[in-house]
Short mmCIF file of C-alpha atoms in Angstrom, two decimals:
data_model
loop_
_atom_site.label_atom_id
_atom_site.label_comp_id
_atom_site.label_asym_id
_atom_site.label_seq_id
_atom_site.Cartn_x
_atom_site.Cartn_y
_atom_site.Cartn_z
CA ALA A 1 -55.13 46.52 3.49
CA GLN A 2 -56.22 43.30 5.20
CA LYS A 3 -53.51 42.39 7.68
CA ILE A 4 -54.65 38.27 7.31
CA THR A 5 -55.32 37.31 3.76
CA GLN A 6 -56.79 33.71 3.21
CA THR A 7 -57.34 33.41 -0.44
CA GLN A 8 -59.29 30.02 -0.72
CA PRO A 9 -62.90 30.41 0.37
CA GLY A 10 -63.18 26.54 0.15
CA MET A 11 -61.22 23.68 -0.49
CA PHE A 12 -62.09 19.92 -0.94
CA VAL A 13 -59.51 17.33 -0.03
CA GLN A 14 -59.83 13.33 -0.22
CA GLU A 15 -59.94 11.36 2.77
CA LYS A 16 -56.28 10.49 3.94
CA GLU A 17 -54.64 12.89 1.64
CA ALA A 18 -52.81 16.14 2.59
CA VAL A 19 -54.03 19.57 2.33
CA THR A 20 -52.41 22.97 2.36
CA LEU A 21 -54.52 25.92 3.71
CA ASP A 22 -52.92 29.28 2.53
CA CYS A 23 -52.40 32.48 4.81
CA THR A 24 -50.44 35.48 4.28
CA TYR A 25 -49.90 38.32 6.92
CA ASP A 26 -49.06 42.08 6.68
CA THR A 27 -47.42 43.48 9.92
CA SER A 28 -44.27 45.77 10.52
CA ASP A 29 -43.97 44.60 13.82
CA GLN A 30 -41.05 42.35 14.52
CA SER A 31 -42.78 40.51 17.37
CA TYR A 32 -45.89 38.75 16.73
CA GLY A 33 -47.65 35.40 16.79
CA LEU A 34 -49.54 33.44 14.21
CA PHE A 35 -52.57 31.04 15.03
CA TRP A 36 -54.95 28.59 13.48
CA TYR A 37 -58.09 28.01 14.70
CA LYS A 38 -60.70 25.14 13.56
CA GLN A 39 -64.55 25.81 13.83
CA PRO A 40 -66.96 23.09 13.20
CA SER A 41 -70.26 23.64 12.31
CA SER A 42 -71.33 23.33 15.92
CA GLY A 43 -69.55 26.62 16.62
CA GLU A 44 -66.56 26.16 18.97
CA MET A 45 -63.11 27.62 18.00
CA ILE A 46 -60.77 25.17 18.60
CA PHE A 47 -57.02 26.13 18.81
CA LEU A 48 -54.73 24.11 16.60
CA ILE A 49 -51.31 25.69 16.24
CA TYR A 50 -49.18 28.64 17.02
CA GLN A 51 -45.89 30.03 15.55
CA GLY A 52 -43.84 32.79 17.03
CA SER A 53 -42.29 35.29 14.84
CA TYR A 54 -38.69 34.45 16.44
CA ASP A 55 -39.26 31.02 16.04
CA GLU A 56 -36.81 29.33 13.68
CA GLN A 57 -38.52 25.82 13.40
CA ASN A 58 -41.92 25.17 12.05
CA ALA A 59 -44.57 24.43 14.34
CA THR A 60 -46.07 21.06 14.56
CA GLU A 61 -48.98 19.61 16.64
CA GLY A 62 -49.70 16.00 15.45
CA ARG A 63 -51.23 16.13 11.90
CA TYR A 64 -51.12 19.66 11.84
CA SER A 65 -47.82 21.85 10.86
CA LEU A 66 -47.41 25.33 10.03
CA ASN A 67 -45.33 26.22 6.87
CA PHE A 68 -43.83 29.41 8.23
CA GLN A 69 -41.99 31.60 5.49
CA LYS A 70 -41.12 34.81 7.26
CA ALA A 71 -39.79 36.66 4.44
CA ARG A 72 -42.92 35.87 2.29
CA LYS A 73 -45.01 36.70 5.33
CA SER A 74 -46.69 33.32 5.13
CA ALA A 75 -47.94 30.82 7.45
CA ASN A 76 -49.55 28.07 5.71
CA LEU A 77 -51.50 25.14 7.50
CA VAL A 78 -50.76 21.63 6.49
CA ILE A 79 -53.00 19.11 7.42
CA SER A 80 -51.70 15.27 6.96
CA ALA A 81 -53.84 12.29 6.23
CA SER A 82 -57.07 14.12 6.37
CA GLN A 83 -59.83 12.59 8.15
CA LEU A 84 -63.91 13.19 7.90
CA GLY A 85 -63.88 15.03 11.07
CA ASP A 86 -61.39 17.67 9.60
CA SER A 87 -64.39 19.23 7.45
CA ALA A 88 -64.61 22.72 9.22
CA MET A 89 -63.84 26.20 8.66
CA TYR A 90 -60.33 27.18 9.33
CA PHE A 91 -59.23 30.59 10.48
CA CYS A 92 -55.91 32.08 10.30
CA ALA A 93 -55.11 34.85 12.90
CA MET A 94 -52.40 37.07 14.04
CA ARG A 95 -51.37 39.03 17.13
CA GLU A 96 -48.89 41.95 17.10
CA GLU A 97 -46.72 42.97 20.23
CA HIS A 98 -46.86 46.62 19.28
CA GLY A 99 -48.95 46.99 16.51
CA GLY A 100 -52.24 49.25 16.27
CA SER A 101 -54.45 46.41 16.92
CA GLN A 102 -53.72 46.57 20.81
CA GLY A 103 -52.56 43.01 20.70
CA ASN A 104 -55.88 41.69 19.73
CA LEU A 105 -56.36 38.75 17.53
CA ILE A 106 -56.80 39.66 13.89
CA PHE A 107 -58.63 36.95 11.83
CA GLY A 108 -58.66 36.22 8.35
CA LYS A 109 -61.96 35.48 6.39
CA GLY A 110 -61.39 31.84 6.78
CA THR A 111 -61.11 28.78 4.76
CA LYS A 112 -64.15 26.16 4.44
CA LEU A 113 -62.46 22.64 4.34
CA SER A 114 -64.52 19.82 3.02
CA VAL A 115 -63.13 16.31 3.44
CA LYS A 116 -64.53 13.61 0.77
CA PRO A 117 -64.84 9.95 1.60
CA ASP B 1 -62.53 19.01 26.19
CA THR B 2 -62.86 22.74 26.52
CA GLU B 3 -61.93 24.44 29.39
CA VAL B 4 -63.85 27.52 28.78
CA THR B 5 -67.47 26.85 29.25
CA GLN B 6 -70.51 28.87 28.07
CA THR B 7 -74.37 28.96 29.15
CA PRO B 8 -76.76 28.58 27.56
CA LYS B 9 -75.96 27.11 24.24
CA HIS B 10 -78.96 28.52 22.60
CA LEU B 11 -81.11 31.39 23.61
CA VAL B 12 -84.24 32.98 21.96
CA MET B 13 -85.28 36.23 23.22
CA GLY B 14 -87.89 39.22 22.18
CA MET B 15 -86.36 42.79 21.68
CA THR B 16 -87.90 43.68 25.20
CA ASN B 17 -86.31 40.89 27.14
CA LYS B 18 -83.33 41.04 29.55
CA LYS B 19 -80.98 38.03 29.45
CA SER B 20 -77.28 37.34 30.30
CA LEU B 21 -74.69 35.02 28.81
CA LYS B 22 -72.27 33.26 31.08
CA CYS B 23 -68.70 32.28 30.63
CA GLU B 24 -66.37 30.41 32.92
CA GLN B 25 -62.86 29.42 32.70
CA HIS B 26 -60.78 27.27 34.70
CA MET B 27 -57.17 27.81 33.44
CA GLY B 28 -56.19 30.41 35.55
CA HIS B 29 -56.25 33.08 32.95
CA ARG B 30 -56.45 36.61 33.68
CA ALA B 31 -57.75 38.26 30.41
CA MET B 32 -61.11 37.21 29.09
CA TYR B 33 -62.81 38.21 25.83
CA TRP B 34 -66.46 38.41 24.21
CA TYR B 35 -66.71 37.94 20.65
CA LYS B 36 -69.78 38.33 18.17
CA GLN B 37 -69.74 36.12 15.04
CA LYS B 38 -72.16 36.38 12.18
CA ALA B 39 -72.55 33.41 9.92
CA LYS B 40 -69.66 32.98 7.51
CA LYS B 41 -67.65 35.76 8.97
CA PRO B 42 -64.56 35.84 11.27
CA PRO B 43 -65.24 36.74 15.14
CA GLU B 44 -65.57 40.35 15.85
CA LEU B 45 -63.84 41.40 19.13
CA MET B 46 -66.58 43.28 21.64
CA PHE B 47 -64.87 43.60 24.91
CA VAL B 48 -61.63 42.49 26.71
CA TYR B 49 -61.15 42.36 30.48
CA SER B 50 -57.52 42.28 31.94
CA TYR B 51 -57.07 41.10 35.60
CA GLU B 52 -61.06 41.79 36.01
CA LYS B 53 -60.94 45.44 34.56
CA LEU B 54 -62.43 46.42 31.29
CA SER B 55 -59.60 47.33 29.15
CA ILE B 56 -61.03 47.28 25.58
CA ASN B 57 -64.65 48.23 24.52
CA GLU B 58 -64.89 48.05 20.66
CA SER B 59 -67.54 50.63 20.43
CA VAL B 60 -70.11 48.22 21.41
CA PRO B 61 -73.60 49.63 21.78
CA SER B 62 -74.86 49.98 25.17
CA ARG B 63 -77.48 47.28 24.86
CA PHE B 64 -74.73 45.06 25.47
CA SER B 65 -73.29 45.24 29.01
CA PRO B 66 -70.26 43.23 30.05
CA GLU B 67 -69.48 42.28 33.81
CA CYS B 68 -66.48 40.12 35.44
CA PRO B 69 -67.37 39.40 38.82
CA ASN B 70 -63.98 37.63 39.37
CA SER B 71 -60.93 36.16 37.56
CA SER B 72 -62.82 33.09 36.23
CA LEU B 73 -66.22 34.60 35.35
CA LEU B 74 -67.55 36.83 32.54
CA ASN B 75 -71.03 37.77 31.88
CA LEU B 76 -72.70 39.59 29.16
CA HIS B 77 -75.99 41.40 29.98
CA LEU B 78 -78.38 41.79 27.04
CA HIS B 79 -81.17 44.22 26.85
CA ALA B 80 -83.36 45.68 24.24
CA LEU B 81 -81.64 43.81 21.54
CA GLN B 82 -82.25 44.14 17.58
CA PRO B 83 -82.74 41.14 15.22
CA GLU B 84 -79.23 42.11 13.76
CA ASP B 85 -77.65 41.15 16.91
CA SER B 86 -78.61 37.69 16.41
CA ALA B 87 -75.21 35.93 16.12
CA LEU B 88 -72.97 33.41 17.80
CA TYR B 89 -71.36 34.90 20.87
CA LEU B 90 -68.03 33.36 21.94
CA CYS B 91 -66.18 33.86 24.94
CA ALA B 92 -62.55 33.40 25.25
CA SER B 93 -59.67 33.63 27.70
CA SER B 94 -55.73 34.00 27.79
CA GLN B 95 -52.79 34.64 30.33
CA PRO B 96 -51.84 38.15 29.84
CA GLY B 97 -47.99 38.45 29.35
CA ARG B 98 -46.02 38.62 25.81
CA THR B 99 -48.82 39.81 24.30
CA SER B 100 -48.25 38.47 21.02
CA HIS B 101 -47.48 34.80 22.29
CA ASP B 102 -50.74 34.43 24.44
CA THR B 103 -53.08 31.96 22.87
CA GLN B 104 -56.92 32.71 23.31
CA TYR B 105 -58.84 29.36 24.01
CA PHE B 106 -62.41 29.80 23.25
CA GLY B 107 -65.69 28.37 24.51
CA PRO B 108 -68.25 26.46 22.44
CA GLY B 109 -70.40 29.73 22.06
CA THR B 110 -74.17 30.93 22.63
CA ARG B 111 -76.29 30.97 19.65
CA LEU B 112 -78.54 34.16 20.18
CA THR B 113 -81.60 34.53 18.15
CA VAL B 114 -83.67 38.00 18.78
CA LEU B 115 -87.18 37.87 17.53
#
C-alpha cells in the first residue's frame, strides 16, 4: 500500500485564483512530519511547508497553507493567489519517527500544477 | 537562494568514464543524502550519511560510490555507468535530531546523461 497518495497527476488553475493539491498518507506512527516540496522544470526541490503530527494549528508560509486533517490522514496544500511562477511539480512527503522507513522521506508521485494567465 | 550547492549542473559521460558529483552545504547540517530522480518520478533515496558515516545504502550498485570527506561535503563517484543511470541526481542535507521533524533541504541537482 502506498504511504503517500497524491491523486491528481495534473491540475490547472487560473492566475490569481487559489488551488488545493491533495495528499493523503498512511502511517501507524504517532510521531511523523509532513512536507511539501515544489520542483520547477529546472529540477531543484524547494521546501515549501512542514506540518508536525502533534501540531494543532495548520501550518502557513506566505501564500502556502497546509490543511491538516489528522483523523482523515490528509495534508492538502493550499496555494492562494496563484502566480505563473507556481507552475511546477509538487511533491507531498512524510517522515516517520519509528516506522519502517528508518526516518527517510517517503514521497508521493507528485502533482503537476499549471497556472494559466 | 539554496544553501546546498551541487556541481556540475550537467554532465555527459561515456560508459567507461570515471566522474564525480559534488555537493556542499553551508547550514551546519550533519546528515547528507543522495537521491536519484528519473523523469516524472519522485526522488529515490540512494545513500545517507550521518555525522560523516554512511548510515544507509539503499542497495545501490557498486558503480556508484559515495564519499563524505567532512561535514559539509558529499561526493558521488561514478564509474562504468549504464545508460539507464541517466537521471537527475539530487543532494540534500538536514540536521539529525527528532527524525520526523527534520526538514531536508535540496540542492539544484546534476543532470547526468550516460552515452
